[in-house]
């Protein structure tokens, strides 16, 4: 994944030649349905899969699969609408939009474009916090599991504090964040994508093995039952939170336009992208259903919030391998989601303070051709260090995996996956107000907004409850 001039991710298909050029003067795009599908699947399958068994436990055998399928249909449909906004005007010869924010500006105006940018920035920062928490939890799980086996099965003697591991991860990201652009870290993105598949497949394999070993399918039709362990209010809150977790697992709209910008034409990019969306969402949904259902079948109501922290999965060394893969994946994923924020803030600072040496001066060495191959910029050093310190501090103060994942899903789902694609489609196709299609699209958007609000409320309530519990209140 590369970073575009405006700071947002830009993906490239393989073997792009410099001649001939495309209709916009850029190197001719060579991406196909298969490369676009690969980008989508890589973007979607990630740490969100770890919470799906827990989400199933809250919803049960009936509502769980139904909700996941509904989310897949909504994601596919709105992604298809968004794909139609890649070109402004004519779908074959219209002006290209290179990023999501460009597409929103072209269709809905500058104000809506800025709003989209703010939502993206918030979502990207939240992802950095969520990835920091997830990494700390995975590193803690490795330490805890190995400690138990060294002590002969005694869990009481083993620490369960994720703070030292969160700090260690923050230090790593502090160093990586000082590299000027993510174009110099393409290899880290490749490793991250490989690792996401590694731990997801290992997790699924361990779930299947546990179900096969016990020969018992756990869980019930309505999810975790109200009783001594959970009150009616907690049940409702967890159901809402589960919706956010599932939404987080499906989200990829933030880079859909960037993926589409890699596709060659003819045929038109939108036609190719529609097929890629359909194939990718189908593959992802099948994989998610397997992970969620086998995880719920293996653990039932006690399904862990993070699958790879479960103590009942064996062999434990393979669980350690999966958690190491999580760490390696999120080291890269943190940079993928943070570098666009870095670039955006630094670009704005350079525009506002063009004469400031603190903002613009690069200190470093040059190669024989006179090109600087390493540069130290004081503003970049201070700003990026502050960003990492803040995200790490928040992760230490609120180290609750499921709550944060649910909140991230809620923040990003309605505005980025539903609202903007629908509004852009209505504007681009000039759909008449109060027509049947206009009403149906608005109802879909309103229904998803209600889900987002419920998911956010459930996740925030969960964070408050967990903070109280951690402080002994």
Short mmCIF file of C-alpha atoms in Angstrom, two decimals:
data_model
loop_
_atom_site.label_atom_id
_atom_site.label_comp_id
_atom_site.label_asym_id
_atom_site.label_seq_id
_atom_site.Cartn_x
_atom_site.Cartn_y
_atom_site.Cartn_z
CA UNK A 1 0.00 0.00 0.00
CA UNK A 2 1.32 3.40 -1.01
CA UNK A 3 0.37 6.87 0.17
CA UNK A 4 -1.16 9.34 -2.29
CA UNK A 5 -0.18 12.98 -2.51
CA UNK A 6 -2.98 14.00 -0.15
CA UNK A 7 -1.89 11.50 2.47
CA UNK A 8 -4.46 8.75 1.95
CA UNK A 9 -3.57 5.17 1.00
CA UNK A 10 -3.01 4.44 -2.69
CA UNK A 11 -2.71 0.86 -3.86
CA UNK A 12 -0.92 -0.28 -6.96
CA UNK A 13 -1.38 -3.35 -9.13
CA UNK A 14 1.73 -5.30 -10.04
CA UNK A 15 3.87 -4.63 -13.14
CA UNK A 16 2.50 -1.22 -14.04
CA UNK A 17 4.39 0.03 -17.09
CA UNK A 18 5.29 3.67 -17.59
CA UNK A 19 4.25 3.65 -21.23
CA UNK A 20 1.61 4.03 -22.49
CA UNK A 21 -0.16 6.34 -20.06
CA UNK A 22 -3.77 6.23 -18.93
CA UNK A 23 -6.36 8.89 -19.77
CA UNK A 24 -5.27 10.95 -16.76
CA UNK A 25 -1.57 10.95 -17.63
CA UNK A 26 -0.63 8.42 -14.99
CA UNK A 27 1.03 5.02 -15.63
CA UNK A 28 -1.45 2.69 -17.29
CA UNK A 29 -3.36 0.65 -14.73
CA UNK A 30 -3.16 -3.14 -15.07
CA UNK A 31 -5.32 -4.33 -12.15
CA UNK A 32 -7.97 -6.98 -12.71
CA UNK A 33 -10.91 -8.41 -10.81
CA UNK A 34 -8.50 -10.84 -9.16
CA UNK A 35 -6.00 -8.22 -7.98
CA UNK A 36 -8.84 -6.01 -6.72
CA UNK A 37 -10.37 -8.98 -4.89
CA UNK A 38 -7.00 -9.77 -3.33
CA UNK A 39 -6.69 -6.18 -2.07
CA UNK A 40 -10.22 -6.25 -0.62
CA UNK A 41 -9.81 -9.60 1.13
CA UNK A 42 -6.44 -8.52 2.52
CA UNK A 43 -7.97 -5.28 3.82
CA UNK A 44 -11.04 -6.94 5.36
CA UNK A 45 -9.61 -10.07 6.99
CA UNK A 46 -7.74 -8.81 10.01
CA UNK A 47 -7.99 -8.42 13.78
CA UNK A 48 -11.79 -8.04 13.55
CA UNK A 49 -12.09 -11.81 13.01
CA UNK A 50 -10.82 -12.43 16.55
CA UNK A 51 -14.02 -11.08 18.14
CA UNK A 52 -16.59 -12.84 15.95
CA UNK A 53 -17.02 -15.91 18.18
CA UNK A 54 -17.75 -13.58 21.11
CA UNK A 55 -20.27 -11.68 18.96
CA UNK A 56 -21.96 -14.97 18.09
CA UNK A 57 -22.17 -15.83 21.78
CA UNK A 58 -24.17 -12.64 22.41
CA UNK A 59 -26.56 -13.19 19.49
CA UNK A 60 -26.97 -16.98 19.41
CA UNK A 61 -27.33 -19.55 16.65
CA UNK A 62 -30.31 -17.81 15.01
CA UNK A 63 -29.56 -14.08 15.15
CA UNK A 64 -25.77 -14.45 14.83
CA UNK A 65 -25.60 -15.89 11.30
CA UNK A 66 -28.56 -13.75 10.17
CA UNK A 67 -26.89 -10.54 11.34
CA UNK A 68 -23.59 -11.47 9.68
CA UNK A 69 -25.34 -12.20 6.39
CA UNK A 70 -27.29 -8.91 6.60
CA UNK A 71 -24.06 -6.99 7.20
CA UNK A 72 -22.50 -8.72 4.21
CA UNK A 73 -25.43 -7.75 1.95
CA UNK A 74 -25.40 -4.13 3.14
CA UNK A 75 -21.62 -3.93 2.71
CA UNK A 76 -21.80 -5.40 -0.79
CA UNK A 77 -24.68 -3.17 -1.88
CA UNK A 78 -23.25 0.11 -0.59
CA UNK A 79 -19.79 -0.80 -1.89
CA UNK A 80 -21.33 -1.25 -5.32
CA UNK A 81 -22.90 2.22 -5.01
CA UNK A 82 -19.54 3.65 -3.95
CA UNK A 83 -17.77 1.96 -6.87
CA UNK A 84 -20.08 3.80 -9.27
CA UNK A 85 -18.67 7.09 -7.91
CA UNK A 86 -15.07 6.41 -8.98
CA UNK A 87 -15.60 8.58 -12.07
CA UNK A 88 -17.57 11.80 -11.96
CA UNK A 89 -20.12 12.05 -14.76
CA UNK A 90 -19.67 9.39 -17.41
CA UNK A 91 -18.79 5.96 -15.87
CA UNK A 92 -16.30 5.26 -18.68
CA UNK A 93 -14.72 8.59 -19.58
CA UNK A 94 -15.54 10.82 -16.58
CA UNK A 95 -12.96 12.44 -14.32
CA UNK A 96 -11.31 9.95 -11.98
CA UNK A 97 -11.48 10.33 -8.19
CA UNK A 98 -8.32 8.92 -6.65
CA UNK A 99 -9.50 8.81 -3.04
CA UNK A 100 -12.71 8.46 -1.07
CA UNK A 101 -12.56 12.12 -0.05
CA UNK A 102 -12.07 13.18 -3.68
CA UNK A 103 -15.20 11.22 -4.64
CA UNK A 104 -17.24 12.85 -1.86
CA UNK A 105 -16.05 16.34 -2.86
CA UNK A 106 -16.92 15.73 -6.51
CA UNK A 107 -20.41 14.43 -5.74
CA UNK A 108 -21.49 16.30 -2.60
CA UNK A 109 -19.31 19.39 -2.41
CA UNK A 110 -16.35 20.63 -0.38
CA UNK A 111 -18.15 20.75 2.98
CA UNK A 112 -19.21 17.11 2.79
CA UNK A 113 -15.72 16.22 1.58
CA UNK A 114 -14.18 17.84 4.65
CA UNK A 115 -16.69 16.03 6.88
CA UNK A 116 -15.69 12.76 5.25
CA UNK A 117 -12.04 13.61 5.89
CA UNK A 118 -12.68 14.28 9.58
CA UNK A 119 -14.55 10.97 9.97
CA UNK A 120 -11.69 9.17 8.25
CA UNK A 121 -9.11 10.80 10.52
CA UNK A 122 -11.07 9.84 13.64
CA UNK A 123 -11.48 6.30 12.36
CA UNK A 124 -7.79 6.00 11.53
CA UNK A 125 -6.75 7.28 14.96
CA UNK A 126 -9.18 4.88 16.60
CA UNK A 127 -7.68 2.05 14.58
CA UNK A 128 -4.22 2.95 15.91
CA UNK A 129 -5.56 2.74 19.47
CA UNK A 130 -7.40 -0.51 18.76
CA UNK A 131 -4.34 -2.10 17.18
CA UNK A 132 -2.18 -1.08 20.12
CA UNK A 133 -4.61 -2.72 22.55
CA UNK A 134 -4.89 -5.87 20.43
CA UNK A 135 -1.11 -6.20 20.23
CA UNK A 136 -0.73 -5.79 23.98
CA UNK A 137 -3.39 -8.45 24.59
CA UNK A 138 -1.72 -10.88 22.17
CA UNK A 139 1.74 -10.36 23.68
CA UNK A 140 0.27 -10.80 27.14
CA UNK A 141 -1.44 -14.02 26.00
CA UNK A 142 1.90 -15.43 24.79
CA UNK A 143 3.59 -14.59 28.09
CA UNK A 144 0.66 -15.89 30.15
CA UNK A 145 0.38 -19.20 28.25
CA UNK A 146 4.10 -19.93 28.46
CA UNK A 147 4.12 -19.01 32.15
CA UNK A 148 1.30 -21.47 32.86
CA UNK A 149 3.14 -24.29 31.13
CA UNK A 150 6.39 -23.48 32.94
CA UNK A 151 4.62 -23.42 36.29
CA UNK A 152 2.86 -26.73 35.69
CA UNK A 153 -0.62 -25.30 35.09
CA UNK A 154 -0.79 -22.72 37.88
CA UNK A 155 -2.37 -19.55 36.49
CA UNK A 156 -2.30 -17.73 39.83
CA UNK A 157 1.44 -17.13 39.65
CA UNK A 158 1.31 -15.61 36.16
CA UNK A 159 0.82 -11.88 35.56
CA UNK A 160 -2.00 -10.73 33.31
CA UNK A 161 -1.06 -7.05 32.93
CA UNK A 162 -0.88 -5.90 29.31
CA UNK A 163 0.64 -2.47 30.12
CA UNK A 164 4.35 -3.42 29.67
CA UNK A 165 3.56 -4.98 26.31
CA UNK A 166 1.52 -1.98 25.17
CA UNK A 167 4.46 0.28 26.06
CA UNK A 168 6.87 -1.99 24.17
CA UNK A 169 4.64 -1.85 21.09
CA UNK A 170 4.43 1.94 21.41
CA UNK A 171 8.23 2.19 21.40
CA UNK A 172 8.42 0.11 18.21
CA UNK A 173 5.84 2.31 16.51
CA UNK A 174 7.63 5.41 17.77
CA UNK A 175 10.69 4.37 15.76
CA UNK A 176 8.80 3.26 12.63
CA UNK A 177 6.67 6.40 12.60
CA UNK A 178 9.73 8.59 12.01
CA UNK A 179 10.22 7.14 8.52
CA UNK A 180 9.00 9.91 6.25
CA UNK A 181 6.50 8.02 4.07
CA UNK A 182 4.92 4.62 3.86
CA UNK A 183 6.23 4.21 0.33
CA UNK A 184 9.52 3.27 2.01
CA UNK A 185 7.72 0.60 4.06
CA UNK A 186 5.93 -1.39 1.32
CA UNK A 187 7.57 -4.57 2.65
CA UNK A 188 5.93 -4.03 6.05
CA UNK A 189 2.49 -3.95 4.42
CA UNK A 190 3.25 -7.22 2.60
CA UNK A 191 4.31 -8.92 5.83
CA UNK A 192 1.22 -7.57 7.61
CA UNK A 193 -1.15 -8.99 4.99
CA UNK A 194 0.56 -12.40 5.16
CA UNK A 195 0.35 -12.46 8.93
CA UNK A 196 -3.37 -11.60 8.96
CA UNK A 197 -4.12 -14.72 6.92
CA UNK A 198 -1.77 -16.76 9.08
CA UNK A 199 -3.43 -16.09 12.43
CA UNK A 200 -6.94 -16.19 10.99
CA UNK A 201 -6.39 -19.63 9.48
CA UNK A 202 -4.65 -20.93 12.60
CA UNK A 203 -7.52 -19.67 14.75
CA UNK A 204 -10.09 -21.39 12.53
CA UNK A 205 -8.07 -24.61 12.55
CA UNK A 206 -7.80 -24.64 16.34
CA UNK A 207 -11.55 -24.05 16.66
CA UNK A 208 -12.35 -26.94 14.33
CA UNK A 209 -9.90 -29.18 16.20
CA UNK A 210 -11.52 -28.36 19.55
CA UNK A 211 -15.03 -29.13 18.26
CA UNK A 212 -13.77 -32.39 16.74
CA UNK A 213 -11.99 -33.38 19.97
CA UNK A 214 -14.99 -32.75 22.24
CA UNK A 215 -17.55 -33.94 19.65
CA UNK A 216 -19.93 -31.41 21.14
CA UNK A 217 -21.53 -28.29 19.71
CA UNK A 218 -21.98 -25.67 22.43
CA UNK A 219 -24.16 -22.58 22.52
CA UNK A 220 -27.88 -22.03 22.22
CA UNK A 221 -30.39 -20.39 19.90
CA UNK A 222 -30.58 -17.00 21.63
CA UNK A 223 -27.00 -16.55 22.82
CA UNK A 224 -25.79 -16.10 26.37
CA UNK A 225 -28.71 -16.46 28.75
CA UNK A 226 -29.84 -13.90 31.29
CA UNK A 227 -29.19 -15.10 34.81
CA UNK A 228 -26.69 -14.82 37.63
CA UNK A 229 -23.81 -14.07 35.24
CA UNK A 230 -25.56 -11.43 33.16
CA UNK A 231 -28.44 -9.00 33.74
CA UNK A 232 -31.06 -8.00 31.13
CA UNK A 233 -29.38 -4.61 30.70
CA UNK A 234 -25.98 -6.25 30.21
CA UNK A 235 -27.51 -8.61 27.67
CA UNK A 236 -28.88 -5.72 25.61
CA UNK A 237 -25.60 -3.82 25.87
CA UNK A 238 -23.61 -6.85 24.71
CA UNK A 239 -25.94 -7.44 21.77
CA UNK A 240 -25.44 -3.83 20.66
CA UNK A 241 -21.70 -4.18 21.13
CA UNK A 242 -21.69 -7.38 19.07
CA UNK A 243 -23.22 -5.42 16.19
CA UNK A 244 -20.28 -3.02 16.33
CA UNK A 245 -17.80 -5.89 16.39
CA UNK A 246 -19.33 -7.40 13.25
CA UNK A 247 -19.44 -3.99 11.53
CA UNK A 248 -15.74 -3.50 12.30
CA UNK A 249 -14.90 -6.87 10.74
CA UNK A 250 -16.59 -5.95 7.44
CA UNK A 251 -15.37 -2.40 6.99
CA UNK A 252 -13.23 -1.65 3.92
CA UNK A 253 -15.00 1.29 2.29
CA UNK A 254 -12.27 3.66 3.45
CA UNK A 255 -9.91 2.25 0.78
CA UNK A 256 -12.40 1.04 -1.86
CA UNK A 257 -11.82 3.97 -4.23
CA UNK A 258 -8.05 3.53 -3.86
CA UNK A 259 -8.40 -0.15 -4.81
CA UNK A 260 -10.57 0.74 -7.79
CA UNK A 261 -7.88 3.17 -8.95
CA UNK A 262 -5.64 0.17 -9.74
CA UNK A 263 -8.08 -1.44 -12.23
CA UNK A 264 -7.50 -1.30 -15.98
CA UNK A 265 -10.17 -0.48 -18.54
CA UNK A 266 -11.89 -1.59 -20.69
CA UNK A 267 -14.13 -2.99 -19.33
CA UNK A 268 -15.10 -0.04 -17.15
CA UNK A 269 -13.61 0.06 -13.67
CA UNK A 270 -17.05 0.02 -12.06
CA UNK A 271 -18.05 -3.22 -13.78
CA UNK A 272 -14.85 -4.94 -12.73
CA UNK A 273 -15.18 -3.59 -9.20
CA UNK A 274 -18.76 -4.86 -8.89
CA UNK A 275 -17.57 -8.40 -9.64
CA UNK A 276 -14.62 -8.01 -7.26
CA UNK A 277 -16.94 -6.75 -4.50
CA UNK A 278 -19.32 -9.66 -4.98
CA UNK A 279 -16.57 -12.27 -4.97
CA UNK A 280 -14.64 -10.73 -2.05
CA UNK A 281 -17.65 -10.23 0.22
CA UNK A 282 -18.79 -13.82 -0.50
CA UNK A 283 -15.35 -15.25 0.37
CA UNK A 284 -15.03 -13.06 3.46
CA UNK A 285 -18.53 -13.90 4.69
CA UNK A 286 -17.89 -17.64 4.29
CA UNK A 287 -14.62 -17.36 6.21
CA UNK A 288 -16.20 -15.20 8.93
CA UNK A 289 -19.13 -17.57 9.31
CA UNK A 290 -16.75 -20.50 9.76
CA UNK A 291 -14.66 -18.63 12.36
CA UNK A 292 -17.69 -17.33 14.28
CA UNK A 293 -19.68 -20.56 14.20
CA UNK A 294 -16.85 -22.94 15.03
CA UNK A 295 -15.65 -20.58 17.78
CA UNK A 296 -19.14 -20.46 19.30
CA UNK A 297 -19.52 -24.23 18.90
CA UNK A 298 -16.21 -24.74 20.68
CA UNK A 299 -16.75 -22.37 23.63
CA UNK A 300 -20.47 -21.60 23.79
CA UNK A 301 -21.46 -18.81 26.15
CA UNK A 302 -17.88 -18.58 27.43
CA UNK A 303 -16.49 -17.62 23.99
CA UNK A 304 -13.54 -15.27 24.59
CA UNK A 305 -13.55 -11.67 23.47
CA UNK A 306 -10.32 -12.34 21.60
CA UNK A 307 -10.21 -15.85 20.16
CA UNK A 308 -6.44 -16.20 20.47
CA UNK A 309 -6.48 -15.52 24.21
CA UNK A 310 -8.59 -18.64 24.88
CA UNK A 311 -7.02 -21.15 27.25
CA UNK A 312 -8.84 -24.18 25.85
CA UNK A 313 -7.14 -24.21 22.44
CA UNK A 314 -4.28 -26.64 21.88
CA UNK A 315 -1.47 -27.09 21.07
CA UNK A 316 -0.47 -23.98 22.96
CA UNK A 317 2.67 -23.43 20.86
CA UNK A 318 0.51 -23.06 17.74
CA UNK A 319 -1.61 -20.52 19.63
CA UNK A 320 1.64 -18.67 20.36
CA UNK A 321 2.52 -18.70 16.66
CA UNK A 322 -0.88 -17.16 15.88
CA UNK A 323 -0.41 -14.43 18.49
CA UNK A 324 3.06 -13.67 17.14
CA UNK A 325 1.45 -13.32 13.72
CA UNK A 326 -1.08 -10.87 15.22
CA UNK A 327 1.76 -8.77 16.61
CA UNK A 328 3.67 -8.74 13.31
CA UNK A 329 0.48 -7.91 11.40
CA UNK A 330 -0.43 -5.00 13.65
CA UNK A 331 3.07 -3.54 13.65
CA UNK A 332 2.50 -2.91 9.95
CA UNK A 333 -1.23 -2.19 10.18
CA UNK A 334 -0.59 0.58 12.73
CA UNK A 335 1.63 2.34 10.19
CA UNK A 336 -0.81 1.75 7.31
CA UNK A 337 -3.55 3.53 9.27
CA UNK A 338 -1.34 6.17 10.90
CA UNK A 339 0.80 7.35 7.99
CA UNK A 340 -2.20 8.97 6.23
CA UNK A 341 -2.86 11.03 9.37
CA UNK A 342 0.81 11.95 9.60
CA UNK A 343 0.88 13.05 5.95
CA UNK A 344 -2.39 15.00 6.24
CA UNK A 345 -1.30 17.00 9.32
CA UNK A 346 2.19 17.66 7.93
CA UNK A 347 0.78 18.82 4.59
CA UNK A 348 -1.62 21.21 6.36
CA UNK A 349 1.22 22.54 8.54
CA UNK A 350 3.44 23.14 5.51
CA UNK A 351 0.66 25.07 3.76
CA UNK A 352 -0.12 27.25 6.77
CA UNK A 353 3.51 27.92 7.75
CA UNK A 354 5.49 27.86 4.50
CA UNK A 355 8.34 29.95 5.96
CA UNK A 356 8.75 28.04 9.22
CA UNK A 357 12.10 26.24 9.52
CA UNK A 358 10.67 24.13 12.34
CA UNK A 359 7.94 22.81 10.03
CA UNK A 360 9.77 22.58 6.70
CA UNK A 361 13.53 22.25 7.22
CA UNK A 362 14.94 18.76 6.55
CA UNK A 363 18.19 17.89 8.29
CA UNK A 364 20.04 14.95 6.74
CA UNK A 365 22.58 13.52 4.34
CA UNK A 366 22.42 13.39 0.55
CA UNK A 367 23.57 10.76 -1.93
CA UNK A 368 26.01 11.37 -4.79
CA UNK A 369 23.19 12.66 -7.02
CA UNK A 370 22.24 15.27 -4.47
CA UNK A 371 19.04 13.56 -3.35
CA UNK A 372 18.39 13.36 0.37
CA UNK A 373 18.05 9.71 1.39
CA UNK A 374 17.49 10.44 5.05
CA UNK A 375 15.92 13.47 6.58
CA UNK A 376 15.13 14.60 10.09
CA UNK A 377 12.35 17.15 10.41
CA UNK A 378 11.69 18.62 13.85
CA UNK A 379 7.95 19.10 13.34
CA UNK A 380 7.62 15.52 12.11
CA UNK A 381 9.64 14.27 15.07
CA UNK A 382 7.55 16.15 17.67
CA UNK A 383 4.14 15.57 16.03
CA UNK A 384 4.54 11.87 15.31
CA UNK A 385 6.08 11.20 18.70
CA UNK A 386 3.13 12.95 20.35
CA UNK A 387 0.67 10.93 18.25
CA UNK A 388 2.21 7.60 19.28
CA UNK A 389 2.46 8.66 22.93
CA UNK A 390 -1.22 9.70 23.02
CA UNK A 391 -2.47 6.53 21.30
CA UNK A 392 -0.34 4.38 23.61
CA UNK A 393 -1.52 6.22 26.72
CA UNK A 394 -5.19 5.81 25.75
CA UNK A 395 -4.56 2.11 25.12
CA UNK A 396 -3.10 1.73 28.62
CA UNK A 397 -6.00 3.57 30.22
CA UNK A 398 -8.72 1.73 28.24
CA UNK A 399 -7.28 -1.73 27.39
CA UNK A 400 -10.62 -3.36 26.55
CA UNK A 401 -10.46 -5.21 23.24
CA UNK A 402 -14.13 -5.92 22.53
CA UNK A 403 -15.37 -2.50 23.65
CA UNK A 404 -12.87 -0.65 21.46
CA UNK A 405 -13.49 -2.89 18.44
CA UNK A 406 -17.24 -2.36 18.80
CA UNK A 407 -16.82 1.40 19.10
CA UNK A 408 -14.54 1.53 16.04
CA UNK A 409 -17.06 -0.48 14.05
CA UNK A 410 -19.82 1.89 15.10
CA UNK A 411 -17.84 5.04 14.27
CA UNK A 412 -16.91 3.91 10.79
CA UNK A 413 -19.87 1.80 9.64
CA UNK A 414 -22.70 4.25 9.02
CA UNK A 415 -20.85 7.32 7.71
CA UNK A 416 -18.22 5.57 5.58
CA UNK A 417 -19.96 2.33 4.55
CA UNK A 418 -23.55 3.57 4.23
CA UNK A 419 -24.23 7.33 4.36
CA UNK A 420 -21.68 8.74 1.91
CA UNK A 421 -22.07 5.98 -0.73
CA UNK A 422 -25.87 6.36 -0.68
CA UNK A 423 -25.79 10.17 -0.80
CA UNK A 424 -23.22 10.17 -3.61
CA UNK A 425 -25.27 7.65 -5.60
CA UNK A 426 -28.45 9.71 -5.16
CA UNK A 427 -26.65 12.88 -6.28
CA UNK A 428 -24.82 11.23 -9.18
CA UNK A 429 -27.87 9.43 -10.58
CA UNK A 430 -30.12 12.42 -9.83
CA UNK A 431 -32.69 10.21 -8.11
CA UNK A 432 -35.90 12.15 -7.61
CA UNK A 433 -36.75 13.04 -4.01
CA UNK A 434 -39.59 10.94 -2.56
CA UNK A 435 -39.44 8.46 -5.43
CA UNK A 436 -39.61 4.79 -4.50
CA UNK A 437 -35.85 4.25 -4.86
CA UNK A 438 -35.05 7.45 -2.95
CA UNK A 439 -37.27 6.36 -0.04
CA UNK A 440 -35.77 2.86 0.08
CA UNK A 441 -32.21 4.20 0.06
CA UNK A 442 -33.03 6.69 2.81
CA UNK A 443 -34.69 3.96 4.89
CA UNK A 444 -31.59 1.79 4.52
CA UNK A 445 -29.40 4.67 5.65
CA UNK A 446 -31.68 5.46 8.60
CA UNK A 447 -31.80 1.82 9.69
CA UNK A 448 -28.00 1.55 9.59
CA UNK A 449 -27.71 4.81 11.53
CA UNK A 450 -29.86 3.31 14.28
CA UNK A 451 -27.61 0.23 14.35
CA UNK A 452 -24.54 2.46 14.56
CA UNK A 453 -25.97 4.49 17.45
CA UNK A 454 -26.94 1.30 19.30
CA UNK A 455 -23.50 -0.25 18.73
CA UNK A 456 -21.74 2.91 19.91
CA UNK A 457 -23.95 3.13 23.02
CA UNK A 458 -23.32 -0.52 23.86
CA UNK A 459 -19.57 -0.17 23.42
CA UNK A 460 -19.35 3.04 25.46
CA UNK A 461 -21.42 1.45 28.24
CA UNK A 462 -19.08 -1.54 28.12
CA UNK A 463 -16.04 0.71 28.46
CA UNK A 464 -17.61 2.45 31.48
CA UNK A 465 -18.46 -0.89 33.13
CA UNK A 466 -14.97 -2.26 32.48
CA UNK A 467 -13.34 0.90 33.86
CA UNK A 468 -15.44 0.59 37.01
CA UNK A 469 -14.53 -3.07 37.37
CA UNK A 470 -10.83 -2.40 36.84
CA UNK A 471 -10.92 0.25 39.59
CA UNK A 472 -12.94 -1.95 41.93
CA UNK A 473 -15.99 0.33 41.94
#
